[in-house]
Short mmCIF file of C-alpha atoms and ligand atoms in Angstrom, two decimals:
data_model
loop_
_atom_site.label_atom_id
_atom_site.label_comp_id
_atom_site.label_asym_id
_atom_site.label_seq_id
_atom_site.Cartn_x
_atom_site.Cartn_y
_atom_site.Cartn_z
CA MET A 1 8.30 2.97 -10.43
CA PRO A 2 5.36 2.81 -8.01
CA GLY A 3 1.87 3.31 -9.42
CA ILE A 4 -1.21 4.96 -7.97
CA ILE A 5 -4.56 3.51 -8.97
CA TYR A 6 -7.36 5.97 -8.75
CA THR A 7 -10.85 6.26 -10.14
CA PRO A 8 -13.30 9.16 -9.79
CA ALA A 9 -16.20 6.68 -9.40
CA HIS A 10 -15.76 6.74 -5.60
CA ALA A 11 -17.57 10.11 -5.53
CA ASP A 12 -20.93 8.45 -6.30
CA HIS A 13 -20.90 7.12 -2.74
CA LYS A 14 -21.76 10.14 -0.67
CA PRO A 15 -23.37 9.22 2.64
CA GLU A 16 -24.88 12.37 4.14
CA SER A 17 -24.98 11.75 7.84
CA GLU A 18 -24.24 9.47 10.74
CA LEU A 19 -26.01 9.15 14.06
CA HIS A 20 -23.73 10.43 16.77
CA GLY A 21 -25.16 8.42 19.64
CA SER A 22 -23.69 10.31 22.54
CA ARG A 23 -24.78 13.66 21.12
CA ARG A 24 -28.24 12.47 20.13
CA GLU A 25 -27.99 14.05 16.73
CA LEU A 26 -27.04 13.44 13.16
CA GLY A 27 -23.61 14.66 12.17
CA PRO A 28 -21.75 14.57 8.87
CA HIS A 29 -20.63 11.10 7.79
CA PRO A 30 -16.84 10.79 8.17
CA ASP A 31 -16.37 8.93 4.88
CA ASN A 32 -16.90 11.68 2.33
CA PRO A 33 -15.54 12.05 -1.22
CA GLU A 34 -13.35 14.98 -0.18
CA ARG A 35 -10.99 12.50 1.53
CA VAL A 36 -9.89 11.08 -1.80
CA LYS A 37 -9.60 14.50 -3.38
CA ARG A 38 -7.26 15.63 -0.60
CA ILE A 39 -5.11 12.52 -0.88
CA LEU A 40 -4.91 12.71 -4.65
CA ASP A 41 -3.93 16.40 -4.56
CA ALA A 42 -1.15 15.62 -2.08
CA VAL A 43 0.26 12.51 -3.71
CA LYS A 44 0.40 14.13 -7.15
CA GLU A 45 3.57 15.70 -5.78
CA LEU A 46 5.35 12.35 -5.83
CA SER A 47 7.54 12.63 -8.88
CA TRP A 48 8.04 8.88 -8.99
CA ALA A 49 4.41 7.87 -9.01
CA GLU A 50 2.37 7.24 -12.10
CA ILE A 51 -1.37 7.83 -11.69
CA ARG A 52 -3.60 5.41 -13.58
CA GLU A 53 -7.33 5.63 -14.00
CA PHE A 54 -9.34 2.76 -15.30
CA GLY A 55 -12.76 1.91 -16.65
CA GLU A 56 -15.26 -0.81 -15.86
CA ARG A 57 -14.26 -4.43 -15.68
CA ASP A 58 -15.87 -7.75 -14.85
CA LEU A 59 -15.08 -8.59 -11.24
CA SER A 60 -17.27 -11.65 -10.69
CA ARG A 61 -14.39 -14.09 -10.34
CA ASN A 62 -12.56 -11.80 -7.93
CA PHE A 63 -15.69 -11.25 -5.84
CA PHE A 64 -16.30 -14.92 -5.26
CA GLN A 65 -12.75 -15.59 -4.20
CA VAL A 66 -13.31 -13.53 -1.06
CA HIS A 67 -17.07 -13.11 -0.62
CA ALA A 68 -20.09 -15.38 -0.28
CA SER A 69 -22.36 -15.38 -3.33
CA GLY A 70 -25.30 -14.42 -1.09
CA LEU A 71 -23.62 -11.14 -0.16
CA ILE A 72 -22.87 -10.26 -3.79
CA ASP A 73 -26.42 -11.22 -4.88
CA TYR A 74 -27.79 -9.03 -2.11
CA PHE A 75 -25.75 -6.00 -3.26
CA ARG A 76 -26.88 -6.54 -6.86
CA ASP A 77 -30.56 -6.81 -5.81
CA LEU A 78 -30.12 -3.72 -3.68
CA GLN A 79 -28.81 -1.80 -6.69
CA ASN A 80 -31.73 -2.98 -8.81
CA SER A 81 -34.14 -1.70 -6.15
CA PHE A 82 -32.43 1.70 -6.17
CA ASP A 83 -32.51 1.75 -9.97
CA ARG A 84 -36.25 1.04 -9.93
CA GLY A 85 -36.73 3.97 -7.55
CA GLU A 86 -37.95 1.73 -4.73
CA LEU A 87 -35.48 2.88 -2.08
CA ASP A 88 -34.20 6.05 -0.48
CA PRO A 89 -30.78 6.08 1.19
CA PHE A 90 -30.93 4.07 4.42
CA VAL A 91 -29.00 2.17 7.07
CA ALA A 92 -29.77 -1.23 8.63
CA ASP A 93 -32.81 -1.04 10.93
CA LEU A 94 -31.47 -3.95 12.91
CA VAL A 95 -28.58 -6.33 12.58
CA ALA A 96 -28.69 -10.11 12.75
CA HIS A 97 -28.24 -10.71 16.41
CA ARG A 98 -27.66 -14.24 17.70
CA ALA A 99 -31.13 -14.05 19.25
CA ALA A 100 -32.64 -13.73 15.77
CA GLY A 101 -32.77 -17.49 15.37
CA SER A 102 -34.43 -18.22 18.70
CA PHE A 103 -38.03 -18.59 17.42
CA SER A 104 -37.33 -21.05 14.62
CA ASN A 105 -34.43 -22.04 12.47
CA ARG A 106 -35.29 -19.21 10.11
CA THR A 107 -32.35 -18.09 7.96
CA ALA A 108 -31.90 -15.12 5.65
CA PRO A 109 -35.01 -13.01 5.01
CA ARG A 110 -35.92 -12.35 1.35
CA THR A 111 -36.39 -8.61 1.04
CA VAL A 112 -33.57 -6.15 0.45
CA ARG A 113 -34.44 -4.38 3.71
CA GLY A 114 -34.42 -7.60 5.69
CA LEU A 115 -31.23 -8.78 4.06
CA THR A 116 -29.49 -5.53 4.99
CA GLY A 117 -29.97 -6.47 8.63
CA TRP A 118 -28.80 -9.97 7.81
CA TYR A 119 -25.51 -8.99 6.21
CA CYS A 120 -24.68 -5.61 7.82
CA THR A 121 -23.03 -5.49 11.23
CA ASP A 122 -23.93 -1.93 12.24
CA ALA A 123 -26.10 1.11 11.48
CA GLN A 124 -23.21 3.39 10.44
CA THR A 125 -22.77 2.00 6.95
CA PRO A 126 -25.27 3.76 4.68
CA LEU A 127 -26.67 2.36 1.46
CA THR A 128 -27.40 4.86 -1.31
CA ALA A 129 -28.08 4.65 -5.05
CA GLY A 130 -24.40 5.38 -5.79
CA THR A 131 -22.91 3.04 -3.22
CA TRP A 132 -22.56 -0.21 -5.18
CA GLY A 133 -20.90 1.49 -8.17
CA ALA A 134 -18.31 3.12 -5.93
CA VAL A 135 -17.77 -0.10 -3.99
CA CYS A 136 -17.08 -2.02 -7.21
CA ALA A 137 -14.68 0.69 -8.36
CA ALA A 138 -12.74 0.56 -5.08
CA PHE A 139 -12.56 -3.22 -5.25
CA ALA A 140 -11.48 -3.05 -8.90
CA SER A 141 -8.71 -0.59 -8.09
CA ALA A 142 -7.30 -2.97 -5.46
CA VAL A 143 -7.50 -5.92 -7.86
CA GLN A 144 -5.83 -3.91 -10.60
CA ALA A 145 -3.13 -2.72 -8.18
CA ALA A 146 -2.42 -6.37 -7.35
CA GLU A 147 -2.31 -7.42 -10.99
CA LEU A 148 0.22 -4.70 -11.79
CA VAL A 149 2.45 -5.98 -8.98
CA ARG A 150 1.89 -9.63 -9.93
CA ASP A 151 2.85 -8.89 -13.55
CA GLY A 152 5.95 -6.97 -12.49
CA THR A 153 4.78 -3.66 -14.00
CA HIS A 154 5.31 -2.01 -10.64
CA SER A 155 6.94 -3.31 -7.47
CA VAL A 156 4.70 -1.08 -5.33
CA THR A 157 1.17 0.08 -6.10
CA TYR A 158 -1.21 2.23 -4.13
CA ALA A 159 -4.95 1.72 -4.62
CA LEU A 160 -6.77 4.86 -3.56
CA CYS A 161 -9.80 2.88 -2.39
CA ARG A 162 -12.97 4.51 -1.16
CA PRO A 163 -15.09 3.23 0.50
CA PRO A 164 -12.61 1.30 2.63
CA GLY A 165 -12.84 -2.48 2.91
CA HIS A 166 -11.26 -4.11 5.95
CA HIS A 167 -14.48 -4.40 8.02
CA ALA A 168 -16.15 -6.42 5.23
CA GLY A 169 -15.92 -10.17 5.74
CA ARG A 170 -16.80 -13.16 3.60
CA ASP A 171 -20.51 -12.81 4.39
CA PHE A 172 -20.90 -9.52 6.26
CA PHE A 173 -20.24 -5.81 5.81
CA GLY A 174 -20.13 -2.76 8.09
CA GLY A 175 -17.85 -0.07 9.51
CA TYR A 176 -18.15 2.07 6.33
CA CYS A 177 -16.95 -1.00 4.35
CA TYR A 178 -18.90 -3.10 1.80
CA LEU A 179 -16.40 -5.33 -0.01
CA ASN A 180 -12.93 -6.16 1.20
CA ASN A 181 -10.54 -4.43 -1.20
CA ALA A 182 -7.33 -5.67 0.47
CA ALA A 183 -8.63 -9.25 0.47
CA GLY A 184 -9.38 -8.92 -3.24
CA ALA A 185 -5.78 -7.83 -3.84
CA ALA A 186 -4.39 -10.59 -1.62
CA SER A 187 -6.38 -13.29 -3.39
CA VAL A 188 -4.91 -12.21 -6.74
CA LEU A 189 -1.37 -12.45 -5.35
CA ALA A 190 -1.98 -15.64 -3.35
CA ARG A 191 -2.31 -17.59 -6.59
CA SER A 192 1.45 -17.22 -7.08
CA GLY A 193 2.63 -17.83 -3.51
CA PRO A 194 2.18 -17.01 0.18
CA VAL A 195 0.98 -13.48 0.95
CA ALA A 196 1.06 -11.38 4.11
CA ILE A 197 -1.55 -8.74 4.85
CA LEU A 198 -0.50 -6.05 7.29
CA ASP A 199 -3.34 -3.84 8.52
CA ILE A 200 -2.25 -0.59 10.14
CA ASP A 201 -5.57 1.24 10.08
CA TYR A 202 -6.59 2.57 13.51
CA HIS A 203 -9.45 0.03 13.63
CA HIS A 204 -9.09 -3.73 13.74
CA GLY A 205 -9.66 -5.26 10.30
CA ASN A 206 -12.24 -7.80 11.44
CA GLY A 207 -13.37 -8.59 7.89
CA THR A 208 -9.87 -9.33 6.63
CA GLN A 209 -9.17 -11.46 9.69
CA GLN A 210 -12.35 -13.49 9.14
CA ILE A 211 -11.77 -14.07 5.41
CA PHE A 212 -8.33 -15.57 5.97
CA TYR A 213 -8.79 -17.00 9.48
CA GLY A 214 -8.49 -20.59 8.26
CA SER A 215 -5.93 -19.94 5.54
CA LYS A 216 -2.30 -20.98 5.75
CA ARG A 217 -1.47 -19.22 2.48
CA VAL A 218 -2.34 -15.74 3.75
CA PHE A 219 -0.83 -14.46 6.99
CA THR A 220 -2.74 -11.58 8.56
CA ALA A 221 -1.28 -9.12 11.07
CA SER A 222 -2.99 -6.05 12.47
CA LEU A 223 -1.99 -3.13 14.68
CA HIS A 224 -5.01 -1.27 15.98
CA ALA A 225 -6.63 0.53 18.88
CA ASP A 226 -7.54 -1.82 21.72
CA PRO A 227 -11.01 -3.23 20.99
CA GLU A 228 -11.78 -2.83 24.71
CA HIS A 229 -12.54 0.78 23.83
CA ALA A 230 -12.57 1.00 20.05
CA TYR A 231 -14.64 -0.22 17.12
CA PRO A 232 -15.20 -3.10 16.24
CA PHE A 233 -15.20 -4.07 19.99
CA TYR A 234 -15.87 -7.78 19.34
CA SER A 235 -12.58 -8.68 17.70
CA GLY A 236 -8.94 -7.66 17.49
CA TYR A 237 -7.79 -9.34 20.73
CA THR A 238 -4.45 -11.11 21.07
CA ASP A 239 -5.94 -14.57 21.59
CA GLU A 240 -7.36 -14.60 18.05
CA ARG A 241 -4.61 -16.56 16.33
CA GLY A 242 -6.27 -18.33 13.41
CA THR A 243 -7.93 -21.72 13.11
CA GLY A 244 -7.37 -25.10 11.42
CA ALA A 245 -4.78 -24.76 8.65
CA GLY A 246 -4.63 -21.06 9.53
CA ARG A 247 -3.55 -21.63 13.12
CA ARG A 248 -0.91 -19.10 14.19
CA LYS A 249 -1.41 -17.29 10.88
CA ASN A 250 -3.22 -14.35 12.46
CA LEU A 251 -1.56 -11.81 14.74
CA ASN A 252 -3.34 -9.01 16.60
CA LEU A 253 -1.41 -6.23 18.30
CA PRO A 254 -3.82 -3.92 20.16
CA LEU A 255 -2.40 -0.51 21.09
CA PRO A 256 -3.09 1.80 24.05
CA SER A 257 -4.71 5.22 23.47
CA ARG A 258 -2.35 8.07 22.59
CA VAL A 259 0.44 5.63 21.72
CA THR A 260 3.64 7.46 20.76
CA GLY A 261 5.56 6.90 17.54
CA GLU A 262 8.29 5.08 19.45
CA GLU A 263 5.88 2.64 21.13
CA TYR A 264 4.07 2.12 17.88
CA LEU A 265 7.29 1.19 16.08
CA LYS A 266 8.02 -1.43 18.74
CA SER A 267 4.71 -3.17 18.10
CA LEU A 268 5.25 -2.81 14.37
CA ASP A 269 8.58 -4.59 14.75
CA LYS A 270 6.78 -7.60 16.22
CA ALA A 271 4.42 -7.71 13.27
CA LEU A 272 7.28 -7.37 10.79
CA GLY A 273 9.26 -10.13 12.52
CA ALA A 274 6.29 -12.48 12.28
CA ILE A 275 5.78 -11.58 8.62
CA LYS A 276 9.45 -12.30 7.84
CA ARG A 277 9.23 -15.70 9.51
CA PHE A 278 6.21 -16.50 7.32
CA ARG A 279 8.33 -15.81 4.19
CA PRO A 280 5.66 -14.27 1.98
CA LYS A 281 6.22 -13.59 -1.70
CA ALA A 282 4.12 -10.41 -1.57
CA LEU A 283 2.65 -7.93 0.90
CA VAL A 284 -0.75 -6.25 1.00
CA LEU A 285 -1.04 -3.25 3.27
CA SER A 286 -4.25 -1.85 4.68
CA PHE A 287 -3.24 1.72 5.36
CA GLY A 288 -5.41 4.03 7.47
CA ALA A 289 -4.46 7.67 7.99
CA ASP A 290 -6.65 7.54 11.11
CA ILE A 291 -3.54 6.47 13.09
CA ALA A 292 -2.31 10.06 12.91
CA GLU A 293 -2.83 12.59 15.69
CA GLY A 294 -5.93 14.72 15.34
CA ASP A 295 -8.11 12.15 13.62
CA PRO A 296 -11.75 12.84 14.56
CA ILE A 297 -12.46 9.15 15.31
CA GLY A 298 -8.96 7.99 16.32
CA ASP A 299 -6.93 8.68 19.47
CA LEU A 300 -3.35 7.77 18.58
CA GLY A 301 -0.52 10.27 18.62
CA LEU A 302 1.45 9.58 15.45
CA THR A 303 2.93 12.59 13.67
CA ALA A 304 3.52 12.79 9.91
CA GLU A 305 7.18 12.03 10.62
CA ASP A 306 6.23 8.93 12.63
CA VAL A 307 4.03 7.78 9.76
CA TYR A 308 7.03 8.12 7.45
CA SER A 309 9.10 5.94 9.84
CA VAL A 310 6.30 3.37 9.89
CA GLY A 311 6.35 3.33 6.09
CA GLN A 312 10.13 2.99 6.04
CA ALA A 313 10.14 0.04 8.42
CA ILE A 314 7.57 -1.74 6.24
CA SER A 315 9.25 -0.80 2.99
CA LYS A 316 12.48 -2.41 4.25
CA LEU A 317 10.80 -5.81 3.96
CA ASN A 318 11.50 -5.19 0.29
CA LEU A 319 8.50 -7.22 -0.85
CA PRO A 320 6.30 -6.59 -3.88
CA THR A 321 3.64 -4.48 -2.18
CA VAL A 322 0.06 -3.39 -2.75
CA ILE A 323 -1.09 -0.56 -0.51
CA CYS A 324 -4.86 -0.20 -0.08
CA GLN A 325 -6.29 2.97 1.41
CA GLU A 326 -8.60 2.30 4.35
CA GLY A 327 -9.62 5.03 6.84
CA GLY A 328 -8.41 8.51 7.81
CA TYR A 329 -10.95 11.24 8.44
CA ASN A 330 -9.15 14.49 9.21
CA LEU A 331 -9.45 16.38 5.93
CA GLU A 332 -6.83 18.91 6.98
CA THR A 333 -4.10 16.29 7.39
CA ILE A 334 -5.13 13.22 5.41
CA GLY A 335 -3.18 14.32 2.30
CA GLU A 336 0.01 15.03 4.20
CA ILE A 337 -0.23 11.73 6.12
CA ALA A 338 -0.78 9.63 3.00
CA LEU A 339 2.07 11.47 1.26
CA SER A 340 4.46 10.86 4.21
CA PHE A 341 3.61 7.19 4.16
CA LEU A 342 4.03 6.75 0.41
CA ARG A 343 7.32 8.66 0.33
CA ALA A 344 8.80 5.75 2.28
CA PHE A 345 8.14 3.44 -0.66
CA ASP A 346 10.36 5.32 -3.06
CA ARG A 347 12.91 2.56 -3.01
CA GLU A 348 13.90 1.99 -6.61
C1 OKP B 401 -13.70 2.45 9.24
B1 OKP B 401 -12.19 2.32 9.00
C2 OKP B 401 -17.76 7.29 14.67
C3 OKP B 401 -17.91 5.84 15.11
C4 OKP B 401 -17.01 4.92 14.36
C5 OKP B 401 -17.21 3.08 12.71
C6 OKP B 401 -15.77 3.18 12.39
C7 OKP B 401 -15.44 2.58 11.06
C8 OKP B 401 -14.06 2.92 10.60
N1 OKP B 401 -18.91 8.08 14.91
N2 OKP B 401 -17.69 3.80 13.86
O1 OKP B 401 -11.59 1.29 9.73
O2 OKP B 401 -11.45 3.52 9.14
ZN1 ZN B 402 -10.10 3.01 10.56
#
C-alpha cells in the first residue's frame, strides 16, 4: 500500500511577497502553505494511501550526503540569528556573481547577510524565522519516504514536501528551494543500488543535476520548460550530459511552450527508455503540478487526464518509487492534479 508522508511543520515557512519585476511591484509569494493544505485535502480521498506524520529527527548524516557542510552551517547560523531577534525576513541583496572574485581571491564572507549572497542564486527565495524548521521537515519527509521504500514497508511513497528542493545544489540554494529533498531520498536508496531520479516539475532541476553530475550510481533525467525562456535559464539544455564517472548519466529534455499531452508523453518515453537502460533498483520522482494548464508561473497545456497518463507511464516501470512534491502554484487545481498523478500509482 502506498504511503503519504506529511508534516504540518511546512506552515512555519510563509514568505509574504515576491518582487514581480515586470510589474514593478510586490505580489504574493507563489509558495504558500495553502498549497499543501489543498493537496492533502485532495489526496485524503485515496482509499489506498496511508497518511503518516512524524516528529523531529536527526538529519545530520543525510544532510552531508548531498550538501556541503558550509551550506548547512550557514543555515544553522541564520536560524540562530533569527532566534536572537537579529533579523527580519529578507532575500539576498546580491548573489555571488563570477565578478565577485575579481578584486582579490576573497572567498565566502563571514556574516549571515553576506553568506546569503554567497549561497543563494536569486532574490526570490525568502529567509524567515520559520524557514529552516520547515526546510528540515520537508527534507526529513523525503528521507523517511525513502526509508519506508528501502525497508519494503511501502513500494511507493509520496513525500508532501514544502518548500520544494530541486533548485538546491550541493553548495547553493534558490528558486524557492533550500535543501534538495529528492536528492536526500535518492542518497538513502543509492546505498542499496543504482537509482534513477526523474524530474517532471515545469522547471529544470538544476540543483539535482549538479549534485549527481559526476555520479554513475544516480541517473538523472528531467523534462522541463526550455531554459531559453524559463527559470533557471542557465541550465537544463540538452548538451548537459554529466561528467567524469557520471558521463551520459544526465538527460535533459526541454519542452516547447504550451506542449500538448501527446507531445509531452513522447518526450517522457525517451526519458523512460533511458532510465530502463540504466537498470535502476529504485526511482525518485520530482513531481511538480506546475506542468498543468493554468499554472500561474508555468505555460504547459497538460490536463488532469494527461497528468494521470504521465503517472501511468512512469508507474509501469514498476520500480520501488519515492515521489517528492516540488512546485505547482494554482491553488484551484493543485489538489486535483496531485490526486490524478498519484492515482496512477495504485498498482498493488
Ligand atoms: C520552483 B519550482 C515567478 C518567477 C519564477 C522562480 C521559480 C521557482 C520555481 N515570479 N521564479 O521549480 O516549482
Ligand atoms: Zn517548478
